[in-house]
PDB file of C-alpha atoms and ligand atoms in Angstrom:
ATOM      1  CA  MET A   1       3.435 -18.135  12.120  1.00 83.00           C
ATOM      2  CA  ASN A   2       2.301 -14.633  11.868  1.00 95.00           C
ATOM      3  CA  LYS A   3       1.937 -13.608   8.575  1.00 98.00           C
ATOM      4  CA  ALA A   4       0.128 -10.405   7.577  1.00 98.00           C
ATOM      5  CA  VAL A   5      -1.033  -8.645   4.425  1.00 98.00           C
ATOM      6  CA  TYR A   6      -0.334  -5.018   3.572  1.00 98.00           C
ATOM      7  CA  PRO A   7      -2.773  -4.136   0.939  1.00 98.00           C
ATOM      8  CA  GLY A   8      -3.383  -1.120  -1.270  1.00 98.00           C
ATOM      9  CA  SER A   9      -2.923   0.756  -4.536  1.00 97.00           C
ATOM     10  CA  PHE A  10       0.400   1.797  -4.530  1.00 98.00           C
ATOM     11  CA  ASP A  11      -0.202   4.058  -7.413  1.00 97.00           C
ATOM     12  CA  PRO A  12       2.706   5.024  -6.924  1.00 98.00           C
ATOM     13  CA  THR A  13       4.153   4.064  -3.398  1.00 98.00           C
ATOM     14  CA  THR A  14       5.256   6.713  -1.166  1.00 98.00           C
ATOM     15  CA  ASN A  15       7.730   7.159   1.249  1.00 98.00           C
ATOM     16  CA  GLY A  16       4.628   6.821   3.588  1.00 98.00           C
ATOM     17  CA  HIS A  17       3.868   3.292   2.497  1.00 98.00           C
ATOM     18  CA  LEU A  18       7.670   1.916   2.488  1.00 98.00           C
ATOM     19  CA  ASP A  19       7.847   3.520   6.117  1.00 98.00           C
ATOM     20  CA  ILE A  20       4.724   1.149   6.859  1.00 98.00           C
ATOM     21  CA  ILE A  21       6.340  -2.018   5.027  1.00 98.00           C
ATOM     22  CA  LYS A  22       9.648  -1.675   6.914  1.00 98.00           C
ATOM     23  CA  ARG A  23       7.695  -0.885  10.544  1.00 98.00           C
ATOM     24  CA  ALA A  24       5.630  -4.376  10.210  1.00 98.00           C
ATOM     25  CA  ALA A  25       8.292  -6.245   8.647  1.00 98.00           C
ATOM     26  CA  SER A  26       9.932  -5.646  11.892  1.00 98.00           C
ATOM     27  CA  PHE A  27       7.364  -7.287  14.132  1.00 97.00           C
ATOM     28  CA  VAL A  28       5.696 -10.140  11.548  1.00 98.00           C
ATOM     29  CA  ASP A  29       7.503 -13.149  10.274  1.00 98.00           C
ATOM     30  CA  GLU A  30       6.363 -12.828   6.777  1.00 98.00           C
ATOM     31  CA  LEU A  31       4.508  -9.767   5.282  1.00 98.00           C
ATOM     32  CA  VAL A  32       2.884  -9.883   1.979  1.00 98.00           C
ATOM     33  CA  VAL A  33       2.307  -6.469  -0.097  1.00 99.00           C
ATOM     34  CA  GLY A  34      -0.937  -6.942  -1.730  1.00 98.00           C
ATOM     35  CA  VAL A  35      -1.512  -4.475  -4.856  1.00 98.00           C
ATOM     36  CA  LEU A  36      -5.060  -3.891  -5.813  1.00 97.00           C
ATOM     37  CA  GLU A  37      -5.672  -4.545  -9.118  1.00 96.00           C
ATOM     38  CA  ASN A  38      -8.707  -2.414  -9.890  1.00 84.00           C
ATOM     39  CA  PRO A  39      -9.659  -1.705 -13.560  1.00 75.00           C
ATOM     40  CA  SER A  40     -12.458   0.872 -12.522  1.00 76.00           C
ATOM     41  CA  LYS A  41      -9.320   3.152 -10.652  1.00 80.00           C
ATOM     42  CA  ASN A  42      -7.512   3.779 -13.815  1.00 89.00           C
ATOM     43  CA  PRO A  43      -4.381   4.099 -12.453  1.00 94.00           C
ATOM     44  CA  LEU A  44      -1.425   5.336 -13.440  1.00 96.00           C
ATOM     45  CA  PHE A  45       0.705   2.518 -13.225  1.00 97.00           C
ATOM     46  CA  SER A  46      -0.309  -0.841 -14.215  1.00 96.00           C
ATOM     47  CA  THR A  47      -0.897  -3.561 -12.091  1.00 97.00           C
ATOM     48  CA  ASP A  48       2.657  -5.367 -12.930  1.00 97.00           C
ATOM     49  CA  GLU A  49       4.521  -1.882 -12.835  1.00 98.00           C
ATOM     50  CA  ARG A  50       2.904  -1.238  -9.372  1.00 98.00           C
ATOM     51  CA  VAL A  51       4.432  -4.686  -7.865  1.00 98.00           C
ATOM     52  CA  GLU A  52       7.674  -4.268 -10.079  1.00 98.00           C
ATOM     53  CA  HIS A  53       7.870  -1.105  -7.872  1.00 98.00           C
ATOM     54  CA  ILE A  54       7.857  -2.593  -4.627  1.00 98.00           C
ATOM     55  CA  LYS A  55       9.801  -5.829  -5.402  1.00 98.00           C
ATOM     56  CA  MET A  56      12.481  -3.257  -5.899  1.00 98.00           C
ATOM     57  CA  LEU A  57      11.895  -1.284  -3.118  1.00 98.00           C
ATOM     58  CA  THR A  58      12.119  -4.175  -0.331  1.00 98.00           C
ATOM     59  CA  LYS A  59      14.331  -6.357  -2.335  1.00 98.00           C
ATOM     60  CA  ASP A  60      16.697  -6.146   0.817  1.00 98.00           C
ATOM     61  CA  LEU A  61      13.620  -7.090   3.321  1.00 98.00           C
ATOM     62  CA  ASN A  62      13.720 -11.052   3.635  1.00 98.00           C
ATOM     63  CA  ASN A  63      10.366 -11.606   5.085  1.00 98.00           C
ATOM     64  CA  VAL A  64       8.432  -9.700   2.212  1.00 98.00           C
ATOM     65  CA  SER A  65       7.009 -10.853  -0.910  1.00 98.00           C
ATOM     66  CA  VAL A  66       4.528  -8.537  -3.120  1.00 98.00           C
ATOM     67  CA  LEU A  67       1.569 -10.158  -4.871  1.00 98.00           C
ATOM     68  CA  PRO A  68      -1.280  -8.291  -7.169  1.00 98.00           C
ATOM     69  CA  PHE A  69      -4.525  -9.435  -5.727  1.00 98.00           C
ATOM     70  CA  PHE A  70      -8.061  -8.746  -7.676  1.00 97.00           C
ATOM     71  CA  GLY A  71     -11.606  -8.847  -5.876  1.00 96.00           C
ATOM     72  CA  LEU A  72     -12.244  -9.035  -2.462  1.00 97.00           C
ATOM     73  CA  LEU A  73      -9.045  -8.042   0.402  1.00 98.00           C
ATOM     74  CA  SER A  74     -10.638 -11.196   2.456  1.00 97.00           C
ATOM     75  CA  ASP A  75     -10.331 -13.524  -0.169  1.00 97.00           C
ATOM     76  CA  PHE A  76      -6.558 -13.010  -0.899  1.00 98.00           C
ATOM     77  CA  VAL A  77      -5.842 -12.474   2.545  1.00 98.00           C
ATOM     78  CA  LYS A  78      -7.232 -16.620   3.208  1.00 97.00           C
ATOM     79  CA  SER A  79      -5.624 -17.294  -0.159  1.00 97.00           C
ATOM     80  CA  VAL A  80      -1.858 -16.491   1.266  1.00 98.00           C
ATOM     81  CA  ASP A  81      -2.648 -18.339   4.843  1.00 97.00           C
ATOM     82  CA  ALA A  82      -2.622 -14.847   6.661  1.00 98.00           C
ATOM     83  CA  LYS A  83      -4.778 -13.460   9.731  1.00 96.00           C
ATOM     84  CA  MET A  84      -3.832 -10.400   9.588  1.00 98.00           C
ATOM     85  CA  VAL A  85      -4.427  -7.332   7.604  1.00 98.00           C
ATOM     86  CA  ILE A  86      -1.739  -4.075   8.137  1.00 98.00           C
ATOM     87  CA  ARG A  87      -3.149  -0.423   7.100  1.00 98.00           C
ATOM     88  CA  GLY A  88      -1.258   2.733   7.940  1.00 97.00           C
ATOM     89  CA  LEU A  89      -3.254   5.443   9.572  1.00 97.00           C
ATOM     90  CA  ARG A  90      -2.720   8.713   9.196  1.00 95.00           C
ATOM     91  CA  THR A  91      -6.024  11.467   9.800  1.00 91.00           C
ATOM     92  CA  VAL A  92      -9.286  11.111  11.610  1.00 91.00           C
ATOM     93  CA  THR A  93     -10.812  10.738   7.566  1.00 89.00           C
ATOM     94  CA  ASP A  94      -8.524   7.679   7.278  1.00 92.00           C
ATOM     95  CA  PHE A  95     -10.037   6.430  10.491  1.00 94.00           C
ATOM     96  CA  GLU A  96     -13.634   6.750   9.371  1.00 94.00           C
ATOM     97  CA  TYR A  97     -13.035   4.955   5.609  1.00 95.00           C
ATOM     98  CA  GLU A  98     -10.547   2.359   7.640  1.00 97.00           C
ATOM     99  CA  ILE A  99     -12.624   1.279  10.318  1.00 97.00           C
ATOM    100  CA  GLN A 100     -15.697   0.522   7.746  1.00 97.00           C
ATOM    101  CA  MET A 101     -13.186  -1.396   5.542  1.00 97.00           C
ATOM    102  CA  ALA A 102     -11.887  -3.337   8.977  1.00 98.00           C
ATOM    103  CA  LEU A 103     -15.270  -4.296  10.169  1.00 98.00           C
ATOM    104  CA  THR A 104     -16.277  -5.297   6.706  1.00 98.00           C
ATOM    105  CA  ASN A 105     -13.558  -7.875   6.140  1.00 98.00           C
ATOM    106  CA  ARG A 106     -14.076  -9.018   9.710  1.00 97.00           C
ATOM    107  CA  SER A 107     -17.388  -9.720   8.752  1.00 97.00           C
ATOM    108  CA  LEU A 108     -16.113 -11.577   5.547  1.00 97.00           C
ATOM    109  CA  ASN A 109     -13.814 -13.292   7.372  1.00 95.00           C
ATOM    110  CA  GLU A 110     -14.231 -13.809  11.177  1.00 94.00           C
ATOM    111  CA  ASN A 111     -10.728 -14.686  11.697  1.00 93.00           C
ATOM    112  CA  LEU A 112      -9.085 -11.390  10.169  1.00 97.00           C
ATOM    113  CA  GLU A 113      -7.860  -8.957  12.383  1.00 97.00           C
ATOM    114  CA  THR A 114      -6.564  -5.285  11.185  1.00 98.00           C
ATOM    115  CA  LEU A 115      -3.906  -4.019  12.798  1.00 98.00           C
ATOM    116  CA  PHE A 116      -3.359   0.022  12.282  1.00 98.00           C
ATOM    117  CA  ILE A 117      -0.166   1.668  12.314  1.00 98.00           C
ATOM    118  CA  PRO A 118       0.070   5.166  12.758  1.00 97.00           C
ATOM    119  CA  THR A 119       2.023   6.780   9.970  1.00 96.00           C
ATOM    120  CA  SER A 120       5.450   8.835  10.761  1.00 96.00           C
ATOM    121  CA  ALA A 121       4.367  12.667  11.472  1.00 96.00           C
ATOM    122  CA  LYS A 122       6.515  13.555   8.789  1.00 96.00           C
ATOM    123  CA  PHE A 123       4.461  11.611   5.934  1.00 96.00           C
ATOM    124  CA  LEU A 124       1.125  12.844   7.875  1.00 95.00           C
ATOM    125  CA  TYR A 125       0.448  14.993   4.700  1.00 93.00           C
ATOM    126  CA  LEU A 126       1.570  12.354   2.207  1.00 97.00           C
ATOM    127  CA  SER A 127      -0.667  10.109  -0.536  1.00 97.00           C
ATOM    128  CA  SER A 128      -0.191   9.102  -3.746  1.00 97.00           C
ATOM    129  CA  SER A 129      -2.832  11.543  -5.084  1.00 96.00           C
ATOM    130  CA  ILE A 130      -0.780  14.277  -3.691  1.00 97.00           C
ATOM    131  CA  VAL A 131       2.152  12.827  -5.525  1.00 98.00           C
ATOM    132  CA  LYS A 132       0.673  12.188  -8.359  1.00 97.00           C
ATOM    133  CA  GLU A 133      -0.675  16.069  -8.427  1.00 97.00           C
ATOM    134  CA  ILE A 134       2.493  17.608  -7.613  1.00 97.00           C
ATOM    135  CA  ALA A 135       4.319  15.506 -10.425  1.00 97.00           C
ATOM    136  CA  MET A 136       1.843  16.188 -13.120  1.00 96.00           C
ATOM    137  CA  PHE A 137       2.701  19.790 -12.579  1.00 96.00           C
ATOM    138  CA  GLY A 138       6.163  19.595 -12.824  1.00 94.00           C
ATOM    139  CA  GLY A 139       6.496  20.286  -8.970  1.00 96.00           C
ATOM    140  CA  ASP A 140       9.238  18.566  -6.666  1.00 97.00           C
ATOM    141  CA  ILE A 141       7.972  15.487  -5.278  1.00 98.00           C
ATOM    142  CA  SER A 142      11.591  14.621  -3.495  1.00 97.00           C
ATOM    143  CA  GLY A 143      11.211  13.443  -0.002  1.00 97.00           C
ATOM    144  CA  MET A 144       7.634  12.130  -1.335  1.00 98.00           C
ATOM    145  CA  VAL A 145       8.903   9.012  -2.983  1.00 98.00           C
ATOM    146  CA  PRO A 146      11.682   6.674  -2.676  1.00 98.00           C
ATOM    147  CA  GLU A 147      14.555   8.476  -4.807  1.00 97.00           C
ATOM    148  CA  ILE A 148      14.702   5.321  -7.114  1.00 96.00           C
ATOM    149  CA  LEU A 149      10.472   5.954  -8.206  1.00 98.00           C
ATOM    150  CA  LYS A 150      11.092   9.717  -8.728  1.00 97.00           C
ATOM    151  CA  GLY A 151      12.520   9.325 -12.066  1.00 96.00           C
ATOM    152  CA  ILE A 152      10.335   6.880 -13.340  1.00 97.00           C
ATOM    153  CA  ILE A 153       7.185   9.088 -12.031  1.00 97.00           C
ATOM    154  CA  ILE A 154       8.304  11.880 -13.756  1.00 96.00           C
ATOM    155  CA  ASP A 155       9.021   9.924 -17.200  1.00 95.00           C
ATOM    156  CA  LYS A 156       5.436   8.762 -16.976  1.00 95.00           C
ATOM    157  CA  PHE A 157       4.102  12.069 -16.785  1.00 93.00           C
ATOM    158  CA  ARG A 158       6.195  13.023 -19.846  1.00 86.00           C
ATOM    159  CA  LYS A 159       4.840  10.193 -21.841  1.00 75.00           C
TER     160      LYS A 159
HETATM  161  O1  PNS B   1      -4.447   2.016  -1.105  1.00 61.59           O
HETATM  162  P1  PNS B   1      -5.558   2.238  -0.788  1.00 61.59           P
HETATM  163  O2  PNS B   1      -6.578   2.608  -2.175  1.00 61.59           O
HETATM  164  O3  PNS B   1      -6.271   3.034   0.111  1.00 61.59           O
HETATM  165  O4  PNS B   1      -6.225   0.205  -0.922  1.00 61.59           O
HETATM  166  C1  PNS B   1      -7.493   0.626  -0.698  1.00 61.59           C
HETATM  167  C2  PNS B   1      -7.695  -1.003  -0.775  1.00 61.59           C
HETATM  168  C3  PNS B   1      -6.914  -1.913  -1.617  1.00 61.59           C
HETATM  169  C4  PNS B   1      -7.108  -1.968   0.920  1.00 61.59           C
HETATM  170  C5  PNS B   1      -9.352  -1.618  -0.460  1.00 61.59           C
HETATM  171  O5  PNS B   1      -9.801  -0.830  -1.746  1.00 61.59           O
HETATM  172  C6  PNS B   1      -9.254  -2.987  -0.908  1.00 61.59           C
HETATM  173  O6  PNS B   1      -9.270  -3.790   0.062  1.00 61.59           O
HETATM  174  N1  PNS B   1     -10.054  -3.564  -1.541  1.00 61.59           N
HETATM  175  C7  PNS B   1     -10.323  -4.664  -2.262  1.00 61.59           C
HETATM  176  C8  PNS B   1     -12.112  -4.709  -2.370  1.00 61.59           C
HETATM  177  C9  PNS B   1     -12.844  -5.130  -0.991  1.00 61.59           C
HETATM  178  O7  PNS B   1     -12.364  -6.139  -0.079  1.00 61.59           O
HETATM  179  N2  PNS B   1     -13.607  -4.407  -0.822  1.00 61.59           N
HETATM  180  C10 PNS B   1     -14.318  -4.361   0.518  1.00 61.59           C
HETATM  181  C11 PNS B   1     -13.661  -4.118   1.821  1.00 61.59           C
HETATM  182  S1  PNS B   1     -14.235  -2.558   2.045  1.00 61.59           S
END
């Protein structure tokens, strides 16, 4: 069975993330979306909230599950019995960080392969940080995040 992990912070999930989830789910047997629990990052949404968002967004994708993880990605991948990590790639800047991460993960678990999926062109500029910055100042995040998350993000900044 071809099982892969798509890890990330997903704070919040963007249309770019969702695009990668859908594309990866179309060619692997099972996709586990791993949501990083990282207290030092001080996320906008709690780990539980981020997991719930992705569950809601992927409810129609039968081969996708969502789990939180804490600690090393290579350990999480092993714990769910997967051998592949999926990461989306936008720019050269992404590549420098991603290749470092892929090689580090492989040195920790030699059976682990990282597969990069190039972002869809329309999401090239998109990131969770940009979405948060725009939302914080009351800008329009339509088209950047799934419609169902838009209100949830705006509400979070109102509180
Ligand atoms: O969405 P992000 O923030 O770009 O995702 C980064 C993530 C969660 C994939 C990365 O930070 C990660 O894997 N963290 C777990 C810690 C780890 O395994 N570090 C060693 C590899 S660099």
